[in-house]
Amino acid sequence: MNTLAEENYLKALYHLTMQTPEGAYTNYIAAYLQTKASSVTDMLKKLSSKKLVHYKKYQGVTLSKKGKQKALQVIRKHRLWEYFLVEKLNFRWDEVHEIAEQLEHIQSDELINRIDKLLGFPKYDPHGDPIPDANGYYEEIPFLTLFAIPVGEMVTICGVIDSSVSFLKLIENIGLTIGTLIKVEEIFEFDHSLKIAIPSRKTKVLVSQQISKNVLVKIKK
Amino acid sequence: MNTLAEENYLKALYHLTMQTPEGAYTNYIAAYLQTKASSVTDMLKKLSSKKLVHYKKYQGVTLSKKGKQKALQVIRKHRLWEYFLVEKLNFRWDEVHEIAEQLEHIQSDELINRIDKLLGFPKYDPHGDPIPDANGYYEEIPFLTLFAIPVGEMVTICGVIDSSVSFLKLIENIGLTIGTLIKVEEIFEFDHSLKIAIPSRKTKVLVSQQISKNVLVKIKK
DNA sequence: ATTTATTTTTAGACTTATCTAAATATTATT
DNA sequence: AATAATATTTAGATAAGTCTAAAAATAAAT
């Protein structure tokens, strides 16, 4: 059983080391968690003594197998609760994160497994991120999302992750219907929103991260 | 915003001072919360400085208006989550307490109000205890429950709080159907289970607290 | 290859909530 | 009313997690 702080570090380390598999830097972890480098060092020592991370002074840190497993269980809970909040309590995508940050720490395997069942064992959360199963296994989306496309690339829209009426209404309204050929013109670092050109309509639209993560595309060759 | 420990003390004080409105004793609070008297004193000082309790050294403690309000909000959350766990996730009554002890501390008014709505604004939880509304207002059950009947009293069963198939099946099976005249023969302190005599059947049954709190009765005069 | 800049770690302090053991107040008993 | 018993509070310690400021290690620059 891990403390709330431990769970938050494990989750952060998972996200950070997936982006840079060679390990995470103390300062970067501190910035990510909005804390100080010295606090990070303290916690890394603690997690290391619990065999949850591989850590050597000044050498960066990676999750151990055990640590990765624990992190995935927290991520599983976070994403399932987000799904629950949107699906069963009609919250909007952008409202659920903070509440899920709290709910992900509720200690009960039985509870989260029943929530999973209630929701019909979803594979992806409302942001288009994959939900690990009870064993920590998950599948990446078999297509690319618009989120993952670099600047300059031309792609064709071939599907959506979220199929709610409200989402479909939105993408139809801005012209991102299935089959449309589009081009990623710019990625704004601030919130990872994208400027998209739609040649067939001779227009451009600004697309949020939440939208881009829910639009599936094929690269045009 | 109160800490988890503060919320637990407020809840405990509410339960303890409802039983004895003249105030709660340090040692009794300590026993109730499975902690030490000195820890209780520390926390009472803290709650007092936050104007959540009326506390004078050696003189016992009562909740302030503000403290009572906060306590009722925690109790509201606890009972609504219990209801949710039983009603939507098919947990049994005896399984839900521990999980609800965690969920009651999730900070989001919007969340608990939506859970309330999802459940249809129930007035009583699965244990037959009243659920305060968003303003802290609640109604005691207009009839007596079997739980509240003293030894020796004869009563007639006139209803139930829980009307699930599983509960009705149970009370029919043990002979506690509506209209039946019964007598409380003994109350076992250990778990507040009751020995009930059913003269019409010439039998006696042992009834748990969870059952007794869900059976409504009228006193036979 | 030194010096400089940056990153990381240590040392020591602070907060919250807890504890033990000693001190003090209250209540009960003779 | 004095003493004994009990209840409550204080004093000081501990653990988790955080912080600031100083020290040490690593990386970059001349």
Coordinates of C-alpha atoms (C1' of nucleotides) in Angstrom, one line a residue:
Chain A
M1 CA 0.0 0.0 0.0
N2 CA 1.5 3.3 -1.1
T3 CA 0.8 6.8 0.2
L4 CA -0.9 9.4 -1.9
A5 CA 2.3 11.2 -2.5
E6 CA 4.1 8.0 -3.6
E7 CA 1.3 7.3 -6.0
N8 CA 1.5 10.7 -7.5
Y9 CA 5.2 10.4 -8.0
L10 CA 4.8 7.0 -9.6
K11 CA 2.2 8.3 -12.0
A12 CA 4.4 11.3 -12.9
L13 CA 7.4 9.1 -13.5
Y14 CA 5.4 6.9 -15.7
H15 CA 4.3 9.8 -17.9
L16 CA 7.8 11.3 -17.9
T17 CA 9.8 8.2 -18.7
M18 CA 7.4 7.1 -21.4
Q19 CA 8.3 10.3 -23.3
T20 CA 12.1 9.9 -22.6
P21 CA 12.8 6.2 -21.9
E22 CA 16.4 7.0 -20.8
G23 CA 15.2 8.2 -17.5
A24 CA 13.8 11.3 -15.9
Y25 CA 15.7 14.3 -14.5
T26 CA 15.2 15.6 -11.0
N27 CA 14.6 19.2 -12.1
Y28 CA 12.1 18.1 -14.8
I29 CA 10.2 16.0 -12.3
A30 CA 10.1 18.9 -9.9
A31 CA 8.7 21.3 -12.6
Y32 CA 6.1 18.7 -13.7
L33 CA 4.9 18.2 -10.1
Q34 CA 5.2 21.8 -9.2
T35 CA 7.5 21.1 -6.3
K36 CA 11.2 21.6 -5.5
A37 CA 14.2 19.5 -6.6
S38 CA 15.1 18.7 -3.1
S39 CA 11.7 17.2 -2.4
V40 CA 12.0 15.1 -5.5
T41 CA 15.4 13.7 -4.3
D42 CA 13.8 12.8 -1.0
M43 CA 11.0 10.9 -2.6
L44 CA 13.2 9.2 -5.1
K45 CA 15.3 7.8 -2.2
K46 CA 12.1 6.6 -0.5
L47 CA 10.8 5.0 -3.7
S48 CA 14.2 3.4 -4.3
S49 CA 14.2 1.8 -0.8
K50 CA 10.8 0.4 -1.6
K51 CA 12.2 -1.0 -4.9
L52 CA 9.7 1.0 -7.0
V53 CA 12.4 2.8 -9.0
H54 CA 15.9 2.4 -10.2
Y55 CA 17.8 5.3 -8.8
K56 CA 21.4 6.2 -8.5
K57 CA 22.6 9.6 -7.3
Y58 CA 23.0 12.2 -10.1
Q59 CA 22.1 9.4 -12.6
G60 CA 18.4 10.0 -13.2
V61 CA 15.6 7.6 -12.5
T62 CA 13.5 4.9 -14.1
L63 CA 10.6 2.9 -12.9
S64 CA 11.1 -0.7 -11.8
K65 CA 8.8 -3.4 -13.0
K66 CA 7.0 -3.2 -9.7
G67 CA 6.8 0.6 -9.9
K68 CA 5.5 0.6 -13.4
Q69 CA 2.8 -1.9 -12.4
K70 CA 1.7 0.4 -9.5
A71 CA 1.7 3.4 -11.7
L72 CA -0.4 1.7 -14.3
Q73 CA -3.0 0.8 -11.6
V74 CA -3.2 4.5 -10.6
I75 CA -3.5 5.5 -14.3
R76 CA -6.2 2.8 -14.8
K77 CA -8.2 4.2 -11.9
H78 CA -7.8 7.8 -13.1
R79 CA -9.0 7.1 -16.6
L80 CA -11.9 4.8 -15.5
W81 CA -13.1 7.5 -13.1
E82 CA -12.9 10.1 -15.8
Y83 CA -14.9 7.9 -18.1
F84 CA -17.4 7.4 -15.3
L85 CA -17.7 11.1 -14.6
V86 CA -18.3 11.9 -18.3
E87 CA -20.5 8.9 -19.1
K88 CA -22.6 8.5 -16.0
L89 CA -22.6 12.0 -14.4
N90 CA -22.6 14.1 -17.6
F91 CA -19.5 16.1 -16.7
R92 CA -17.6 17.6 -19.6
W93 CA -14.1 16.4 -20.5
D94 CA -12.5 19.5 -19.3
E95 CA -14.1 19.3 -15.9
V96 CA -13.2 15.8 -14.8
H97 CA -9.4 15.9 -14.3
E98 CA -9.3 17.4 -10.9
I99 CA -11.9 15.1 -9.4
A100 CA -10.3 12.1 -11.0
E101 CA -7.0 13.1 -9.4
Q102 CA -8.7 12.5 -6.1
L103 CA -10.7 9.4 -6.9
E104 CA -7.7 7.6 -8.4
H105 CA -6.3 7.2 -4.8
I106 CA -9.3 5.3 -3.4
Q107 CA -8.0 2.0 -2.2
S108 CA -10.3 -0.8 -3.3
D109 CA -9.6 -3.2 -6.2
E110 CA -13.2 -4.4 -6.0
L111 CA -14.5 -0.9 -6.4
I112 CA -12.6 0.0 -9.5
N113 CA -13.3 -3.4 -11.1
R114 CA -17.0 -2.9 -10.6
I115 CA -16.8 0.6 -12.1
D116 CA -15.0 -0.9 -15.0
K117 CA -17.8 -3.4 -15.4
L118 CA -20.5 -0.8 -15.1
L119 CA -18.9 1.2 -17.9
G120 CA -18.6 -1.9 -20.1
F121 CA -14.8 -2.4 -19.9
P122 CA -13.9 0.6 -22.0
K123 CA -10.5 0.6 -23.7
Y124 CA -10.0 4.3 -24.1
D125 CA -10.9 7.2 -21.9
P126 CA -12.7 10.4 -22.9
H127 CA -9.4 12.0 -23.9
G128 CA -8.6 9.1 -26.2
D129 CA -5.9 7.7 -23.9
P130 CA -5.9 3.9 -23.4
I131 CA -7.2 2.4 -20.1
P132 CA -5.0 -0.4 -18.6
D133 CA -6.9 -3.5 -17.5
A134 CA -6.6 -5.0 -14.1
N135 CA -3.3 -6.6 -15.0
G136 CA -1.9 -3.3 -16.3
Y137 CA -2.2 -4.4 -20.0
Y138 CA -3.5 -1.8 -22.5
E139 CA -3.6 -1.3 -26.2
E140 CA -2.5 1.8 -28.0
I141 CA -5.1 3.1 -30.5
P142 CA -4.4 1.1 -33.7
F143 CA -4.7 4.3 -35.8
L144 CA -2.9 7.5 -35.3
T145 CA -4.7 10.4 -33.6
L146 CA -4.5 13.9 -35.1
F147 CA -2.6 14.7 -31.8
A148 CA 0.4 12.7 -32.9
I149 CA 0.8 14.3 -36.4
P150 CA 3.8 16.6 -36.9
V151 CA 3.6 20.0 -38.6
G152 CA 3.5 19.9 -42.4
E153 CA 2.0 16.4 -42.7
M154 CA -1.1 15.8 -44.8
V155 CA -3.6 13.3 -43.4
T156 CA -7.1 11.9 -44.1
I157 CA -9.6 11.7 -41.3
C158 CA -10.7 8.1 -40.9
G159 CA -12.6 7.9 -37.6
V160 CA -13.2 9.1 -34.1
I161 CA -12.6 7.7 -30.6
D162 CA -15.4 9.5 -28.8
S163 CA -18.7 8.9 -30.7
S164 CA -21.0 11.0 -28.5
V165 CA -23.5 13.2 -30.3
S166 CA -21.9 16.3 -28.9
F167 CA -18.5 15.5 -30.3
L168 CA -19.8 14.5 -33.7
K169 CA -21.8 17.7 -33.9
L170 CA -18.7 19.6 -33.1
I171 CA -16.4 18.1 -35.7
E172 CA -19.1 18.3 -38.4
N173 CA -19.5 21.9 -37.6
I174 CA -15.8 22.8 -38.0
G175 CA -15.5 20.6 -41.1
L176 CA -13.5 17.7 -39.9
T177 CA -15.8 14.9 -41.2
I178 CA -14.6 11.4 -42.1
G179 CA -12.7 11.3 -45.4
T180 CA -11.6 14.9 -45.3
L181 CA -8.0 15.6 -46.3
I182 CA -6.3 18.1 -44.0
K183 CA -2.9 19.5 -43.2
V184 CA -1.3 20.3 -39.8
E185 CA 0.0 23.8 -40.3
E186 CA 1.2 24.7 -36.8
I187 CA 1.3 23.3 -33.3
F188 CA 1.1 25.8 -30.5
E189 CA 3.2 24.7 -27.6
F190 CA 1.0 26.5 -25.0
D191 CA -1.8 24.0 -25.0
H192 CA -0.8 21.8 -27.9
S193 CA -3.6 23.1 -30.0
L194 CA -3.3 22.7 -33.8
K195 CA -3.9 25.0 -36.7
I196 CA -5.4 22.8 -39.4
A197 CA -5.8 23.6 -43.1
I198 CA -8.8 22.1 -44.9
P199 CA -8.0 22.5 -48.7
S200 CA -11.4 21.3 -49.9
R201 CA -13.1 24.1 -48.0
K202 CA -10.3 26.6 -48.4
T203 CA -10.4 27.3 -44.6
K204 CA -8.3 26.9 -41.5
V205 CA -9.4 25.9 -38.0
L206 CA -7.9 25.9 -34.6
V207 CA -8.3 22.5 -32.9
S208 CA -7.8 21.8 -29.1
Q209 CA -5.8 18.9 -27.7
Q210 CA -9.0 17.3 -26.5
I211 CA -10.4 17.3 -30.1
S212 CA -7.1 16.2 -31.7
K213 CA -6.8 13.2 -29.4
N214 CA -10.2 12.0 -30.5
V215 CA -9.8 12.3 -34.2
L216 CA -8.2 9.2 -36.0
V217 CA -6.2 9.8 -39.2
K218 CA -4.2 8.1 -41.9
I219 CA -1.1 9.6 -43.3
K220 CA -1.5 10.4 -47.0
K221 CA 1.4 9.0 -49.0
Chain B
M1 CA -11.3 23.3 3.3
N2 CA -10.6 20.8 6.1
T3 CA -8.1 18.0 6.3
L4 CA -9.0 14.4 6.3
A5 CA -8.3 14.1 10.0
E6 CA -10.4 17.2 10.8
E7 CA -13.3 15.8 8.8
N8 CA -13.1 12.5 10.7
Y9 CA -13.1 14.3 14.0
L10 CA -16.1 16.4 13.0
K11 CA -18.0 13.4 11.9
A12 CA -17.2 11.5 15.1
L13 CA -18.2 14.5 17.3
Y14 CA -21.5 14.7 15.5
H15 CA -22.3 11.1 16.2
L16 CA -21.1 11.3 19.8
T17 CA -22.8 14.6 20.7
M18 CA -26.1 13.5 19.1
Q19 CA -26.2 10.7 21.6
T20 CA -25.2 12.9 24.5
P21 CA -26.1 16.5 23.7
E22 CA -24.3 17.8 26.8
G23 CA -20.9 17.3 25.1
A24 CA -18.4 14.6 24.4
Y25 CA -15.6 13.5 26.7
T26 CA -12.0 13.3 25.6
N27 CA -11.5 9.7 26.6
Y28 CA -14.7 8.6 24.9
I29 CA -13.7 10.3 21.7
A30 CA -10.3 8.7 21.9
A31 CA -11.9 5.2 22.3
Y32 CA -14.4 5.9 19.5
L33 CA -11.6 7.0 17.1
Q34 CA -9.2 4.3 18.3
T35 CA -6.6 6.9 19.2
K36 CA -5.1 8.4 22.3
A37 CA -6.6 11.1 24.6
S38 CA -3.6 13.4 24.0
S39 CA -4.2 13.3 20.3
V40 CA -7.8 14.2 20.8
T41 CA -6.8 17.2 23.0
D42 CA -4.5 18.4 20.2
M43 CA -7.2 18.2 17.6
L44 CA -9.8 19.8 19.8
K45 CA -7.5 22.8 20.2
K46 CA -7.1 23.0 16.4
L47 CA -10.8 22.7 15.7
S48 CA -11.5 25.3 18.4
S49 CA -9.1 27.8 16.8
K50 CA -11.0 27.2 13.5
K51 CA -14.3 27.9 15.3
L52 CA -15.6 24.4 14.5
V53 CA -16.2 23.4 18.1
H54 CA -16.9 25.0 21.5
Y55 CA -14.1 23.7 23.7
K56 CA -12.9 24.7 27.1
K57 CA -10.1 22.8 28.9
Y58 CA -11.5 19.9 31.0
Q59 CA -15.0 21.0 30.2
G60 CA -15.8 18.7 27.2
V61 CA -16.7 19.7 23.7
T62 CA -19.6 20.5 21.5
L63 CA -19.8 21.3 17.8
S64 CA -20.4 24.9 16.7
K65 CA -23.0 25.7 14.1
K66 CA -20.2 25.8 11.5
G67 CA -18.8 22.5 12.7
K68 CA -22.2 20.8 12.7
Q69 CA -22.7 22.0 9.1
K70 CA -19.3 20.6 8.0
A71 CA -20.0 17.3 9.8
L72 CA -23.4 17.0 8.1
Q73 CA -21.7 17.5 4.7
V74 CA -19.3 14.6 5.4
I75 CA -22.1 12.4 6.6
R76 CA -24.2 13.3 3.5
K77 CA -21.3 12.2 1.3
H78 CA -20.7 9.0 3.2
R79 CA -24.4 8.0 3.0
L80 CA -24.8 8.9 -0.6
W81 CA -21.7 6.9 -1.6
E82 CA -23.0 4.0 0.4
Y83 CA -26.3 4.2 -1.4
F84 CA -24.4 4.4 -4.7
L85 CA -22.2 1.4 -4.0
V86 CA -25.2 -0.8 -3.1
E87 CA -27.6 0.5 -5.7
K88 CA -25.3 1.0 -8.7
L89 CA -22.4 -1.4 -8.1
N90 CA -24.3 -4.2 -6.3
F91 CA -22.2 -4.2 -3.2
R92 CA -23.8 -5.7 -0.1
W93 CA -24.6 -3.4 2.8
D94 CA -21.8 -4.9 5.0
E95 CA -19.2 -4.3 2.3
V96 CA -19.7 -0.6 1.7
H97 CA -18.6 1.2 4.9
E98 CA -14.8 1.1 4.4
I99 CA -15.0 2.3 0.9
A100 CA -17.4 5.1 1.8
E101 CA -15.0 6.1 4.5
Q102 CA -12.6 7.0 1.8
L103 CA -15.0 8.4 -0.8
E104 CA -16.6 10.8 1.8
H105 CA -13.5 12.9 1.7
I106 CA -13.5 13.7 -2.0
Q107 CA -13.7 17.4 -2.4
S108 CA -16.3 18.4 -5.0
D109 CA -19.8 19.7 -4.3
E110 CA -20.7 19.3 -7.9
L111 CA -19.7 15.6 -7.8
I112 CA -21.8 14.6 -4.8
N113 CA -24.8 16.6 -6.0
R114 CA -24.7 14.7 -9.3
I115 CA -24.4 11.4 -7.5
D116 CA -27.4 12.5 -5.4
K117 CA -29.3 13.2 -8.6
L118 CA -28.2 10.0 -10.3
L119 CA -29.7 8.1 -7.3
G120 CA -32.9 10.1 -7.4
F121 CA -32.3 12.2 -4.2
P122 CA -32.7 9.3 -1.7
K123 CA -33.8 10.3 1.8
Y124 CA -32.4 7.3 3.6
D125 CA -29.2 5.2 3.1
P126 CA -29.1 1.4 2.9
H127 CA -28.7 1.2 6.7
G128 CA -31.9 3.2 7.1
D129 CA -30.1 6.3 8.3
P130 CA -31.3 9.7 6.9
I131 CA -29.2 11.4 4.2
P132 CA -28.8 15.2 4.7
D133 CA -29.5 17.3 1.7
A134 CA -27.1 19.9 0.2
N135 CA -28.1 22.3 3.0
G136 CA -27.6 19.8 5.8
Y137 CA -31.3 19.3 6.3
Y138 CA -32.7 15.8 6.8
E139 CA -35.8 14.0 8.1
E140 CA -35.8 11.3 10.7
I141 CA -37.8 8.3 9.7
P142 CA -41.4 9.1 10.6
F143 CA -41.9 5.6 12.1
L144 CA -39.7 3.8 14.6
T145 CA -37.3 1.2 13.4
L146 CA -37.0 -2.1 15.2
F147 CA -33.5 -0.9 16.1
A148 CA -34.9 1.7 18.5
I149 CA -37.1 -0.6 20.4
P150 CA -36.1 -1.5 24.0
V151 CA -36.1 -5.0 25.5
G152 CA -39.5 -6.3 26.5
E153 CA -41.5 -4.2 24.1
M154 CA -44.2 -5.7 21.8
V155 CA -44.5 -4.1 18.4
T156 CA -46.2 -4.7 15.0
I157 CA -44.2 -4.6 11.8
C158 CA -45.6 -1.9 9.6
G159 CA -43.1 -1.4 6.8
V160 CA -39.5 -1.5 5.5
I161 CA -37.0 1.2 4.5
D162 CA -35.1 -0.9 2.0
S163 CA -37.5 -2.4 -0.5
S164 CA -35.0 -4.4 -2.6
V165 CA -36.0 -7.9 -3.6
S166 CA -33.1 -9.4 -1.6
F167 CA -34.2 -7.7 1.6
L168 CA -37.9 -8.6 1.2
K169 CA -36.9 -12.2 0.5
L170 CA -34.8 -12.3 3.7
I171 CA -37.5 -10.9 6.0
E172 CA -40.2 -13.1 4.5
N173 CA -37.9 -16.1 5.1
I174 CA -37.3 -15.4 8.7
G175 CA -41.0 -14.5 9.3
L176 CA -40.9 -10.8 9.8
T177 CA -43.6 -9.9 7.3
I178 CA -45.8 -6.8 7.6
G179 CA -48.5 -7.0 10.2
T180 CA -46.6 -9.5 12.3
L181 CA -46.6 -9.0 16.1
I182 CA -43.2 -9.5 17.7
K183 CA -41.4 -9.0 20.9
V184 CA -37.8 -7.8 21.6
E185 CA -36.4 -10.4 24.0
E186 CA -32.8 -9.4 24.2
I187 CA -30.3 -6.9 22.8
F188 CA -26.8 -8.1 22.5
E189 CA -24.3 -5.4 23.1
F190 CA -21.6 -6.9 21.0
D191 CA -23.1 -5.9 17.6
H192 CA -26.6 -4.7 18.7
S193 CA -28.3 -7.8 17.3
L194 CA -31.7 -8.6 18.7
K195 CA -33.4 -11.7 19.8
I196 CA -37.0 -11.5 18.5
A197 CA -39.9 -13.6 19.5
I198 CA -42.7 -14.2 17.0
P199 CA -45.6 -15.5 19.0
S200 CA -47.8 -16.4 16.0
R201 CA -45.1 -18.8 14.8
K202 CA -43.9 -19.8 18.2
T203 CA -40.3 -19.2 17.1
K204 CA -37.5 -16.8 17.9
V205 CA -35.0 -15.3 15.5
L206 CA -31.7 -13.4 15.8
V207 CA -31.8 -10.2 13.8
S208 CA -28.7 -8.1 12.9
Q209 CA -28.5 -4.4 13.3
Q210 CA -28.6 -3.9 9.5
I211 CA -31.9 -5.8 9.4
S212 CA -33.4 -4.0 12.5
K213 CA -32.6 -0.6 11.1
N214 CA -34.6 -1.4 8.0
V215 CA -37.8 -2.7 9.6
L216 CA -40.4 -0.1 10.6
V217 CA -42.6 -0.9 13.6
K218 CA -45.5 0.5 15.7
I219 CA -45.6 0.1 19.4
K220 CA -48.5 -2.1 20.5
K221 CA -50.5 -0.3 23.2
Chain C
dA1 C1' 42.4 21.5 -18.4
dT2 C1' 40.6 25.0 -15.6
dT3 C1' 37.0 27.9 -14.7
dT4 C1' 32.0 28.7 -14.9
dA5 C1' 27.3 27.4 -15.0
dT6 C1' 23.9 24.2 -14.0
dT7 C1' 22.0 20.4 -11.8
dT8 C1' 21.5 17.5 -7.9
dT9 C1' 22.0 16.3 -3.3
dT10 C1' 22.5 17.2 1.7
dA11 C1' 21.6 19.5 6.0
dG12 C1' 18.6 21.4 8.8
dA13 C1' 14.0 23.5 9.7
dC14 C1' 8.8 23.5 9.4
dT15 C1' 3.9 21.4 9.5
dT16 C1' 0.4 18.0 10.4
dA17 C1' -0.9 14.4 13.0
dT18 C1' 0.4 11.2 16.0
dC19 C1' 2.5 9.0 20.3
dT20 C1' 4.5 8.2 25.4
dA21 C1' 5.2 9.8 29.8
dA22 C1' 4.8 13.2 33.1
dA23 C1' 2.0 16.9 35.1
dT24 C1' -2.3 18.9 36.4
dA25 C1' -7.2 19.1 37.1
dT26 C1' -11.5 17.0 38.3
dT27 C1' -14.3 13.6 40.5
dA28 C1' -15.0 10.0 43.9
dT29 C1' -14.2 8.0 48.5
dT30 C1' -13.4 7.6 53.0
Chain D
dA1 C1' -11.9 18.1 53.9
dA2 C1' -8.1 15.4 52.8
dT3 C1' -6.7 11.6 50.1
dA4 C1' -7.2 8.3 46.3
dA5 C1' -8.7 7.4 41.7
dT6 C1' -9.6 8.9 37.2
dA7 C1' -9.6 12.1 33.4
dT8 C1' -7.4 15.5 30.8
dT9 C1' -3.7 18.3 29.4
dT10 C1' 1.2 19.5 28.5
dA11 C1' 5.9 18.6 27.1
dG12 C1' 8.7 16.5 24.2
dA13 C1' 9.5 12.9 20.5
dT14 C1' 8.5 10.8 16.0
dA15 C1' 7.2 10.1 10.9
dA16 C1' 5.9 11.9 6.4
dG17 C1' 6.4 15.3 3.3
dT18 C1' 7.8 19.6 2.2
dC19 C1' 10.9 23.8 2.1
dT20 C1' 15.3 27.0 2.0
dA21 C1' 20.0 27.5 1.7
dA22 C1' 24.4 25.6 1.3
dA23 C1' 27.5 21.9 -0.5
dA24 C1' 28.8 18.7 -4.0
dA25 C1' 28.7 16.7 -8.5
dT26 C1' 28.2 17.0 -13.4
dA27 C1' 28.2 19.5 -17.7
dA28 C1' 29.5 23.4 -20.6
dA29 C1' 32.7 27.0 -22.0
dT30 C1' 36.7 29.2 -22.6

